[in-house]
Amino acid sequence: MAIGEAGPGSARRGLQPERLEQTMRGRLGRECVYVPSCRFGLYVALRHWCPPGGRVLMSPVNDDVIFFVVLAAGLRPVQAPLHPLDATLDVDAVPEDVWGSVSAVLTTNLYGNPDPAPRLRRKCDALGIPLFEDGAHAIGSRAGDRPVGAWGEASVFSLSKHVGAKAGGMLALADAGLREAVAETCAALLAPRRARAELAYAVRPYAEAAVRGLRLRRAARAAIRQLGLADREGIRMPLRPDALARAAHRAPGLDAHHPWLRVDLHDYRLRSGPLRLRRIGRALDRLDEVLDACRAGTELLLATPWARPRDDAYGTQPLFRVPLFVEDRDAAIAALARRGVVVGYLYDPPLDDYAGPEFTDPSPAPEAARWFARHALPVDPLRARTVIEVLERSGVRPAQAPGRLSRSGPTPGGLG
């Protein structure tokens, strides 16, 4: 029985994961396995290719959940140096002794801006280690002459981002012969479907629409905090180092790290029901329209004084968020909030500053990541005109990159 399948004759054609897999297979040219979330798919990939105790080179400007996925897989995160204006991995700044110590590389493709996958592919081939691509922000983005997700041994995508389904993910494989084994691993790790969770998913869009229509966002957030349902108060979730150290003794495994892995997405390993699959399928069918709208918004934002210099080597990417660089980000966020624009997907401080040397190897050149994490204002390109108007009226000043950072060269596949 296929992963997520409810049984013969139990659902109409189009409700099964196979249709979603076929759609993504057509986009990537790779075998795909539906998973309930990007983080779940990444865990499966890391467990398949990396024996416990290995070291994974990754970006320090990344979702903390991904950091905990690496730890849950029994691996040691190693933070890479970054280019300051797009937060892509700086291949040339990674010391040779670090390259010699890592057993895998994980790209981030932050906000949909692709990491230099062609160079990383060549480097990983030379070292004989796997390359993994996190494409959560990057459906529709390209690196070199291929889509993001078509370079690594495995790549993972979120169907909650550009697709907008608020659920689901995809694990893509370079070797189609591994599909059955990977699907079996996924099936063994899935939690049973829960009727209550499916009902909550069904009513969520209507509840969110009501909150927006009645302008109750602040009241709703306050109520969530009062009820103790908020997963995080700040940008980063609480590290809880003592509990995390105890969990490390039980790695690899999802259960020990569940308190960290569930943050912001409690159904991350839940088997998907037919309603969820149907909604994801409808949203995926509209993806190209969304990507076209994102390209248009990205063009507008990249023409503003807060954007990094243009690099048209690969055209305009359909970015999930466009990082603008502002001197006082808190003031910019407050100005946008007054117009009902919520800024999310902030990753500050970088993971090595957040977690410390007990849990990760620090970047050998941390300043670029710190500057990006402090000044980047990730803007939804679908709200480009509103954001530009607010920033202009509020007199928000562009951030000036320190001279030694601004001299870093552009990366292939960079913004624009």
Coordinates of C-alpha atoms in Angstrom, one line a residue:
M1 CA 0.0 0.0 0.0
A2 CA 1.4 3.4 -0.9
I3 CA 2.4 5.9 1.8
G4 CA -0.7 7.8 3.0
E5 CA -3.1 5.4 1.1
A6 CA -6.3 4.7 2.9
G7 CA -7.1 1.4 1.2
P8 CA -8.6 0.2 -2.1
G9 CA -11.6 2.1 -3.2
S10 CA -11.6 4.4 -0.2
A11 CA -11.0 7.6 -2.1
R12 CA -11.7 9.1 -5.5
R13 CA -8.9 9.5 -8.0
G14 CA -6.9 12.6 -7.2
L15 CA -7.1 12.3 -3.5
Q16 CA -4.1 10.0 -3.2
P17 CA -0.5 11.2 -2.8
E18 CA 0.4 9.7 -6.2
R19 CA -1.2 12.6 -8.1
L20 CA 0.8 15.1 -6.1
E21 CA 4.0 13.1 -6.6
Q22 CA 3.3 13.0 -10.4
T23 CA 2.9 16.8 -10.5
M24 CA 6.2 17.4 -8.7
R25 CA 7.9 14.6 -10.8
G26 CA 7.0 16.6 -13.9
R27 CA 8.5 19.8 -12.4
L28 CA 11.8 18.3 -11.2
G29 CA 12.3 15.3 -13.5
R30 CA 12.9 13.2 -10.4
E31 CA 11.1 10.5 -8.5
C32 CA 9.1 12.0 -5.6
V33 CA 7.6 10.7 -2.4
Y34 CA 4.8 12.7 -0.7
V35 CA 5.5 13.5 3.0
P36 CA 3.4 15.4 5.5
S37 CA 6.1 18.1 5.9
C38 CA 9.4 19.3 4.6
R39 CA 11.0 18.7 8.0
F40 CA 9.8 15.1 8.1
G41 CA 11.2 14.5 4.6
L42 CA 14.6 16.0 5.5
Y43 CA 14.8 13.7 8.5
V44 CA 14.1 10.7 6.4
A45 CA 16.8 11.8 3.8
L46 CA 19.4 12.4 6.5
R47 CA 18.7 9.0 8.1
H48 CA 18.9 7.2 4.8
W49 CA 22.3 8.7 3.7
C50 CA 24.1 9.7 6.9
P51 CA 25.1 7.3 9.7
P52 CA 24.8 8.8 13.2
G53 CA 27.8 10.8 14.2
G54 CA 28.3 12.5 10.9
R55 CA 28.8 16.2 10.4
V56 CA 26.5 18.3 8.1
L57 CA 27.6 21.6 6.6
M58 CA 24.6 24.0 6.6
S59 CA 23.6 27.7 6.7
P60 CA 23.5 29.5 10.1
V61 CA 20.7 31.7 8.7
N62 CA 18.0 29.1 8.7
D63 CA 14.9 28.0 10.5
D64 CA 15.8 26.6 13.9
V65 CA 13.5 23.6 13.2
I66 CA 15.9 22.4 10.5
F67 CA 18.7 22.7 13.0
F68 CA 16.8 20.3 15.3
V69 CA 16.1 17.9 12.5
V70 CA 19.8 17.5 11.9
L71 CA 20.3 16.9 15.7
A72 CA 17.4 14.4 15.7
A73 CA 19.1 12.5 12.9
G74 CA 22.1 12.0 15.2
L75 CA 24.2 14.4 13.3
R76 CA 26.4 17.4 14.2
P77 CA 25.5 20.7 12.5
V78 CA 28.5 22.6 11.1
Q79 CA 27.7 26.3 10.3
A80 CA 29.0 27.6 7.0
P81 CA 30.2 31.1 6.0
L82 CA 27.7 33.0 3.9
H83 CA 27.6 35.7 1.3
P84 CA 26.2 38.8 3.2
L85 CA 23.6 40.0 0.7
D86 CA 21.8 36.8 -0.2
A87 CA 22.8 34.4 2.6
T88 CA 24.0 31.7 0.1
L89 CA 26.8 29.4 1.1
D90 CA 30.2 30.9 0.4
V91 CA 32.0 27.8 -1.0
D92 CA 35.4 29.5 -1.2
A93 CA 35.3 30.6 2.5
V94 CA 34.9 27.1 3.9
P95 CA 38.3 26.0 5.2
E96 CA 39.8 22.9 3.7
D97 CA 39.9 21.1 7.0
V98 CA 36.1 21.7 7.4
W99 CA 35.5 20.3 4.0
G100 CA 37.5 17.3 5.0
S101 CA 35.5 16.7 8.1
V102 CA 31.9 16.9 6.9
S103 CA 29.9 13.9 5.7
A104 CA 27.1 15.9 3.9
V105 CA 26.1 19.4 2.7
L106 CA 22.6 20.8 3.2
T107 CA 21.6 23.8 1.2
T108 CA 18.9 26.3 2.4
N109 CA 18.0 28.3 -0.8
L110 CA 16.8 31.0 1.7
Y111 CA 13.6 32.8 0.6
G112 CA 13.9 31.0 -2.7
N113 CA 17.3 32.5 -3.7
P114 CA 19.3 29.5 -4.7
D115 CA 22.6 28.4 -3.2
P116 CA 25.4 27.7 -5.7
A117 CA 24.3 24.1 -6.3
P118 CA 26.5 23.4 -9.3
R119 CA 29.6 24.2 -7.4
L120 CA 28.4 22.3 -4.3
R121 CA 27.6 19.3 -6.5
R122 CA 31.1 19.2 -7.9
K123 CA 32.6 19.7 -4.4
C124 CA 30.5 16.9 -2.9
D125 CA 31.3 14.6 -5.9
A126 CA 35.0 15.2 -5.3
L127 CA 34.7 14.4 -1.6
G128 CA 32.3 11.5 -2.1
I129 CA 29.6 12.9 0.2
P130 CA 25.9 13.5 -0.4
L131 CA 24.3 16.9 -1.2
F132 CA 20.8 17.6 0.2
E133 CA 18.7 20.5 -0.9
D134 CA 16.1 22.2 1.3
G135 CA 13.7 23.7 -1.3
A136 CA 11.1 24.7 1.2
H137 CA 11.2 28.3 -0.1
A138 CA 12.3 27.5 -3.6
I139 CA 9.7 25.7 -5.7
G140 CA 10.1 27.3 -9.1
S141 CA 13.6 28.7 -8.5
R142 CA 16.6 27.6 -10.6
A143 CA 20.2 27.0 -9.9
G144 CA 22.4 26.9 -13.0
D145 CA 20.5 25.0 -15.7
R146 CA 18.3 23.0 -13.4
P147 CA 15.5 23.6 -11.0
V148 CA 16.4 23.8 -7.3
G149 CA 15.9 20.3 -6.0
A150 CA 17.5 18.6 -9.1
W151 CA 21.1 18.7 -7.9
G152 CA 21.3 16.7 -4.7
E153 CA 20.9 13.0 -3.8
A154 CA 17.7 14.1 -2.2
S155 CA 15.7 17.3 -1.9
V156 CA 12.8 18.4 0.2
F157 CA 10.0 20.8 -0.5
S158 CA 7.2 22.4 1.5
L159 CA 3.7 22.6 0.1
S160 CA 2.9 25.1 2.8
K161 CA 4.9 28.0 1.2
H162 CA 4.4 29.0 -2.4
V163 CA 1.7 26.4 -2.8
G164 CA -0.1 27.8 0.2
A165 CA -1.7 24.6 1.3
K166 CA -0.6 24.9 4.9
A167 CA 0.3 21.2 4.9
G168 CA 2.3 18.6 3.0
G169 CA 5.7 18.2 1.5
M170 CA 7.7 16.3 -1.0
L171 CA 10.9 14.3 -0.9
A172 CA 12.6 14.1 -4.3
L173 CA 15.2 11.4 -5.1
A174 CA 18.0 11.4 -7.7
D175 CA 18.0 7.6 -7.7
A176 CA 14.5 6.4 -8.6
G177 CA 15.4 2.9 -7.5
L178 CA 15.4 4.1 -3.9
R179 CA 11.7 5.1 -4.0
E180 CA 10.3 2.0 -2.4
A181 CA 12.8 1.8 0.4
V182 CA 12.4 5.5 1.2
A183 CA 8.6 5.3 1.1
E184 CA 8.7 2.3 3.5
T185 CA 10.8 4.4 5.9
C186 CA 8.4 7.2 5.7
A187 CA 5.4 4.9 6.4
A188 CA 7.1 3.5 9.4
L189 CA 7.7 6.9 10.9
L190 CA 4.2 8.4 10.3
A191 CA 1.9 9.1 13.1
P192 CA -1.7 7.8 12.6
R193 CA -4.3 10.1 11.1
R194 CA -6.4 11.9 13.7
A195 CA -9.9 13.1 13.0
R196 CA -9.5 16.1 15.3
A197 CA -6.5 17.3 13.4
E198 CA -8.2 16.9 10.1
L199 CA -11.2 18.9 11.4
A200 CA -8.9 21.6 12.6
Y201 CA -7.2 21.7 9.2
A202 CA -10.6 21.9 7.5
V203 CA -11.9 24.9 9.4
R204 CA -8.6 26.8 9.6
P205 CA -8.9 28.8 6.4
Y206 CA -12.4 30.0 7.4
A207 CA -11.2 31.0 10.9
E208 CA -8.2 32.9 9.5
A209 CA -10.5 34.7 7.0
A210 CA -12.8 35.7 9.9
V211 CA -9.8 37.0 11.9
R212 CA -8.6 39.1 9.0
G213 CA -12.1 40.4 8.1
L214 CA -12.8 41.5 11.7
R215 CA -9.3 42.9 12.2
L216 CA -8.7 40.6 15.2
R217 CA -5.1 39.6 14.5
R218 CA -3.8 41.2 17.7
A219 CA -6.6 39.8 19.8
A220 CA -6.1 36.3 18.4
R221 CA -2.3 36.4 19.0
A222 CA -2.9 37.6 22.6
A223 CA -5.4 34.8 23.2
I224 CA -3.0 32.2 21.9
R225 CA -0.3 33.4 24.3
Q226 CA -2.7 33.5 27.3
L227 CA -3.8 30.0 26.6
G228 CA -0.2 28.8 26.5
L229 CA -0.5 27.7 22.9
A230 CA 2.2 29.9 21.4
D231 CA 5.2 27.9 20.3
R232 CA 7.6 30.8 20.4
E233 CA 7.6 34.3 21.9
G234 CA 10.5 35.6 19.9
I235 CA 12.1 34.8 16.5
R236 CA 13.9 31.7 17.8
M237 CA 12.2 29.1 19.9
P238 CA 13.6 28.5 23.5
L239 CA 16.7 26.3 23.1
R240 CA 16.3 24.5 26.5
P241 CA 19.9 23.3 26.5
D242 CA 19.6 20.9 29.4
A243 CA 16.7 19.1 27.8
L244 CA 18.3 19.2 24.4
A245 CA 21.5 17.6 25.8
R246 CA 19.4 14.8 27.3
A247 CA 17.6 14.3 24.0
A248 CA 20.9 13.9 22.2
H249 CA 21.6 10.7 24.1
R250 CA 18.5 9.2 22.5
A251 CA 19.3 10.3 18.9
P252 CA 18.7 9.4 16.2
G253 CA 15.0 9.5 16.6
L254 CA 12.0 11.8 16.2
D255 CA 10.4 11.2 19.6
A256 CA 13.2 12.6 21.8
H257 CA 13.3 15.8 19.7
H258 CA 9.6 16.1 19.2
P259 CA 9.2 19.2 21.5
W260 CA 11.5 21.1 19.1
L261 CA 10.4 19.5 15.8
R262 CA 6.7 20.2 16.3
V263 CA 7.1 23.9 16.7
D264 CA 4.9 25.9 14.2
L265 CA 3.6 22.7 12.7
H266 CA 2.2 20.2 15.1
D267 CA 1.1 17.8 12.3
Y268 CA 4.6 17.5 10.8
R269 CA 4.6 13.7 10.9
L270 CA 0.8 13.0 10.8
R271 CA -0.5 10.8 8.0
S272 CA -2.5 13.0 5.6
G273 CA -6.2 12.4 5.2
P274 CA -8.3 12.8 2.0
L275 CA -9.4 16.4 2.8
R276 CA -5.9 17.5 3.3
L277 CA -4.7 15.8 0.1
R278 CA -7.5 17.3 -1.9
R279 CA -6.8 20.8 -0.7
I280 CA -3.1 20.4 -1.4
G281 CA -3.8 19.1 -4.9
R282 CA -6.1 22.1 -5.7
A283 CA -3.4 24.5 -4.5
L284 CA -0.6 22.8 -6.4
D285 CA -2.7 23.1 -9.6
R286 CA -2.6 26.9 -9.2
L287 CA 1.1 27.0 -8.4
D288 CA 2.3 28.6 -11.7
E289 CA -0.1 31.5 -11.3
V290 CA 1.4 32.1 -7.8
L291 CA 4.9 31.9 -9.2
D292 CA 4.2 34.4 -11.9
A293 CA 2.7 36.8 -9.4
C294 CA 5.8 36.3 -7.2
R295 CA 8.1 37.1 -10.1
A296 CA 6.2 40.4 -10.7
G297 CA 6.4 41.4 -7.1
T298 CA 10.1 40.4 -6.9
E299 CA 10.8 42.7 -9.8
L300 CA 9.2 45.6 -8.0
L301 CA 11.1 45.0 -4.8
L302 CA 14.5 44.5 -6.4
A303 CA 14.1 48.0 -8.0
T304 CA 13.9 49.7 -4.5
P305 CA 16.8 51.3 -2.6
W306 CA 16.5 48.6 0.1
A307 CA 17.4 45.7 -2.3
R308 CA 20.8 44.3 -3.0
P309 CA 22.4 45.1 -6.4
R310 CA 20.7 43.2 -9.2
D311 CA 22.3 40.1 -10.7
D312 CA 20.5 39.1 -13.9
A313 CA 22.5 36.0 -14.6
Y314 CA 19.5 33.7 -14.2
G315 CA 16.6 36.2 -14.5
T316 CA 14.1 37.0 -11.8
Q317 CA 13.5 34.1 -9.4
P318 CA 9.9 33.6 -8.1
L319 CA 11.1 34.4 -4.6
F320 CA 9.0 33.3 -1.6
R321 CA 10.3 36.4 0.3
V322 CA 12.6 39.2 -1.0
P323 CA 15.1 40.3 1.6
L324 CA 15.3 44.1 1.8
F325 CA 18.0 45.5 3.9
V326 CA 17.0 48.2 6.4
E327 CA 18.9 50.1 9.1
D328 CA 16.2 49.8 11.8
R329 CA 14.3 46.6 11.2
D330 CA 12.2 46.8 14.3
A331 CA 10.9 50.2 13.2
A332 CA 10.2 48.9 9.7
I333 CA 8.3 45.9 11.1
A334 CA 6.2 48.2 13.4
A335 CA 5.3 50.5 10.4
L336 CA 4.2 47.5 8.3
A337 CA 2.2 46.1 11.2
R338 CA 0.2 49.3 11.3
R339 CA -0.9 48.5 7.8
G340 CA -1.7 44.9 8.6
V341 CA 1.5 43.5 7.1
V342 CA 3.0 40.8 9.3
V343 CA 6.7 40.1 8.8
G344 CA 7.7 36.5 9.3
Y345 CA 10.5 34.1 8.4
L346 CA 13.2 36.0 10.4
Y347 CA 16.2 34.0 11.4
D348 CA 18.0 36.0 13.9
P349 CA 20.5 35.4 15.6
P350 CA 22.4 32.9 13.4
L351 CA 22.3 29.3 14.6
D352 CA 25.8 29.2 15.9
D353 CA 25.1 32.3 18.1
Y354 CA 21.7 30.8 19.1
A355 CA 22.9 27.3 20.0
G356 CA 26.5 27.7 21.0
P357 CA 29.4 25.3 20.6
E358 CA 27.8 22.6 22.7
F359 CA 25.4 21.8 19.9
T360 CA 27.1 23.1 16.7
D361 CA 30.4 23.9 15.1
P362 CA 30.5 27.7 14.6
S363 CA 31.0 29.4 11.3
P364 CA 34.7 30.2 10.6
A365 CA 33.5 33.6 9.3
P366 CA 30.3 34.6 11.2
E367 CA 30.1 38.3 10.5
A368 CA 28.3 38.1 7.1
A369 CA 25.6 35.9 8.6
R370 CA 25.2 38.2 11.6
W371 CA 24.8 41.2 9.4
F372 CA 22.2 39.5 7.1
A373 CA 20.2 38.2 10.1
R374 CA 20.1 41.6 11.7
H375 CA 19.2 43.7 8.7
A376 CA 17.2 41.5 6.3
L377 CA 13.5 42.4 6.1
P378 CA 11.8 39.4 4.3
V379 CA 9.0 40.8 2.2
D380 CA 6.2 38.8 0.6
P381 CA 6.4 39.7 -3.1
L382 CA 2.6 39.4 -3.4
R383 CA 2.4 42.4 -1.1
A384 CA 5.2 44.4 -2.8
R385 CA 3.2 47.6 -3.6
T386 CA 1.9 47.9 -0.1
V387 CA 5.3 47.3 1.5
I388 CA 7.0 49.8 -0.8
E389 CA 4.4 52.4 0.0
V390 CA 4.8 51.9 3.8
L391 CA 8.6 52.0 3.7
E392 CA 8.7 55.1 1.6
R393 CA 6.1 57.0 3.8
S394 CA 7.9 55.9 7.0
G395 CA 11.3 57.1 5.8
V396 CA 12.9 53.7 6.4
R397 CA 16.6 54.0 5.6
P398 CA 18.5 51.3 3.7
A399 CA 21.2 49.5 5.7
Q400 CA 24.8 50.0 4.5
A401 CA 26.8 46.8 4.4
P402 CA 30.2 47.1 6.0
G403 CA 32.9 47.6 3.3
R404 CA 34.6 44.3 3.8
L405 CA 31.3 42.5 3.5
S406 CA 30.0 44.4 0.5
R407 CA 33.1 43.5 -1.4
S408 CA 32.0 39.8 -1.4
G409 CA 31.3 38.8 -5.0
P410 CA 27.8 37.9 -6.3
T411 CA 26.9 34.2 -6.3
P412 CA 25.6 32.3 -9.3
G413 CA 21.8 32.1 -9.0
G414 CA 21.7 35.1 -6.7
L415 CA 18.8 37.5 -6.2
G416 CA 17.3 38.7 -9.5

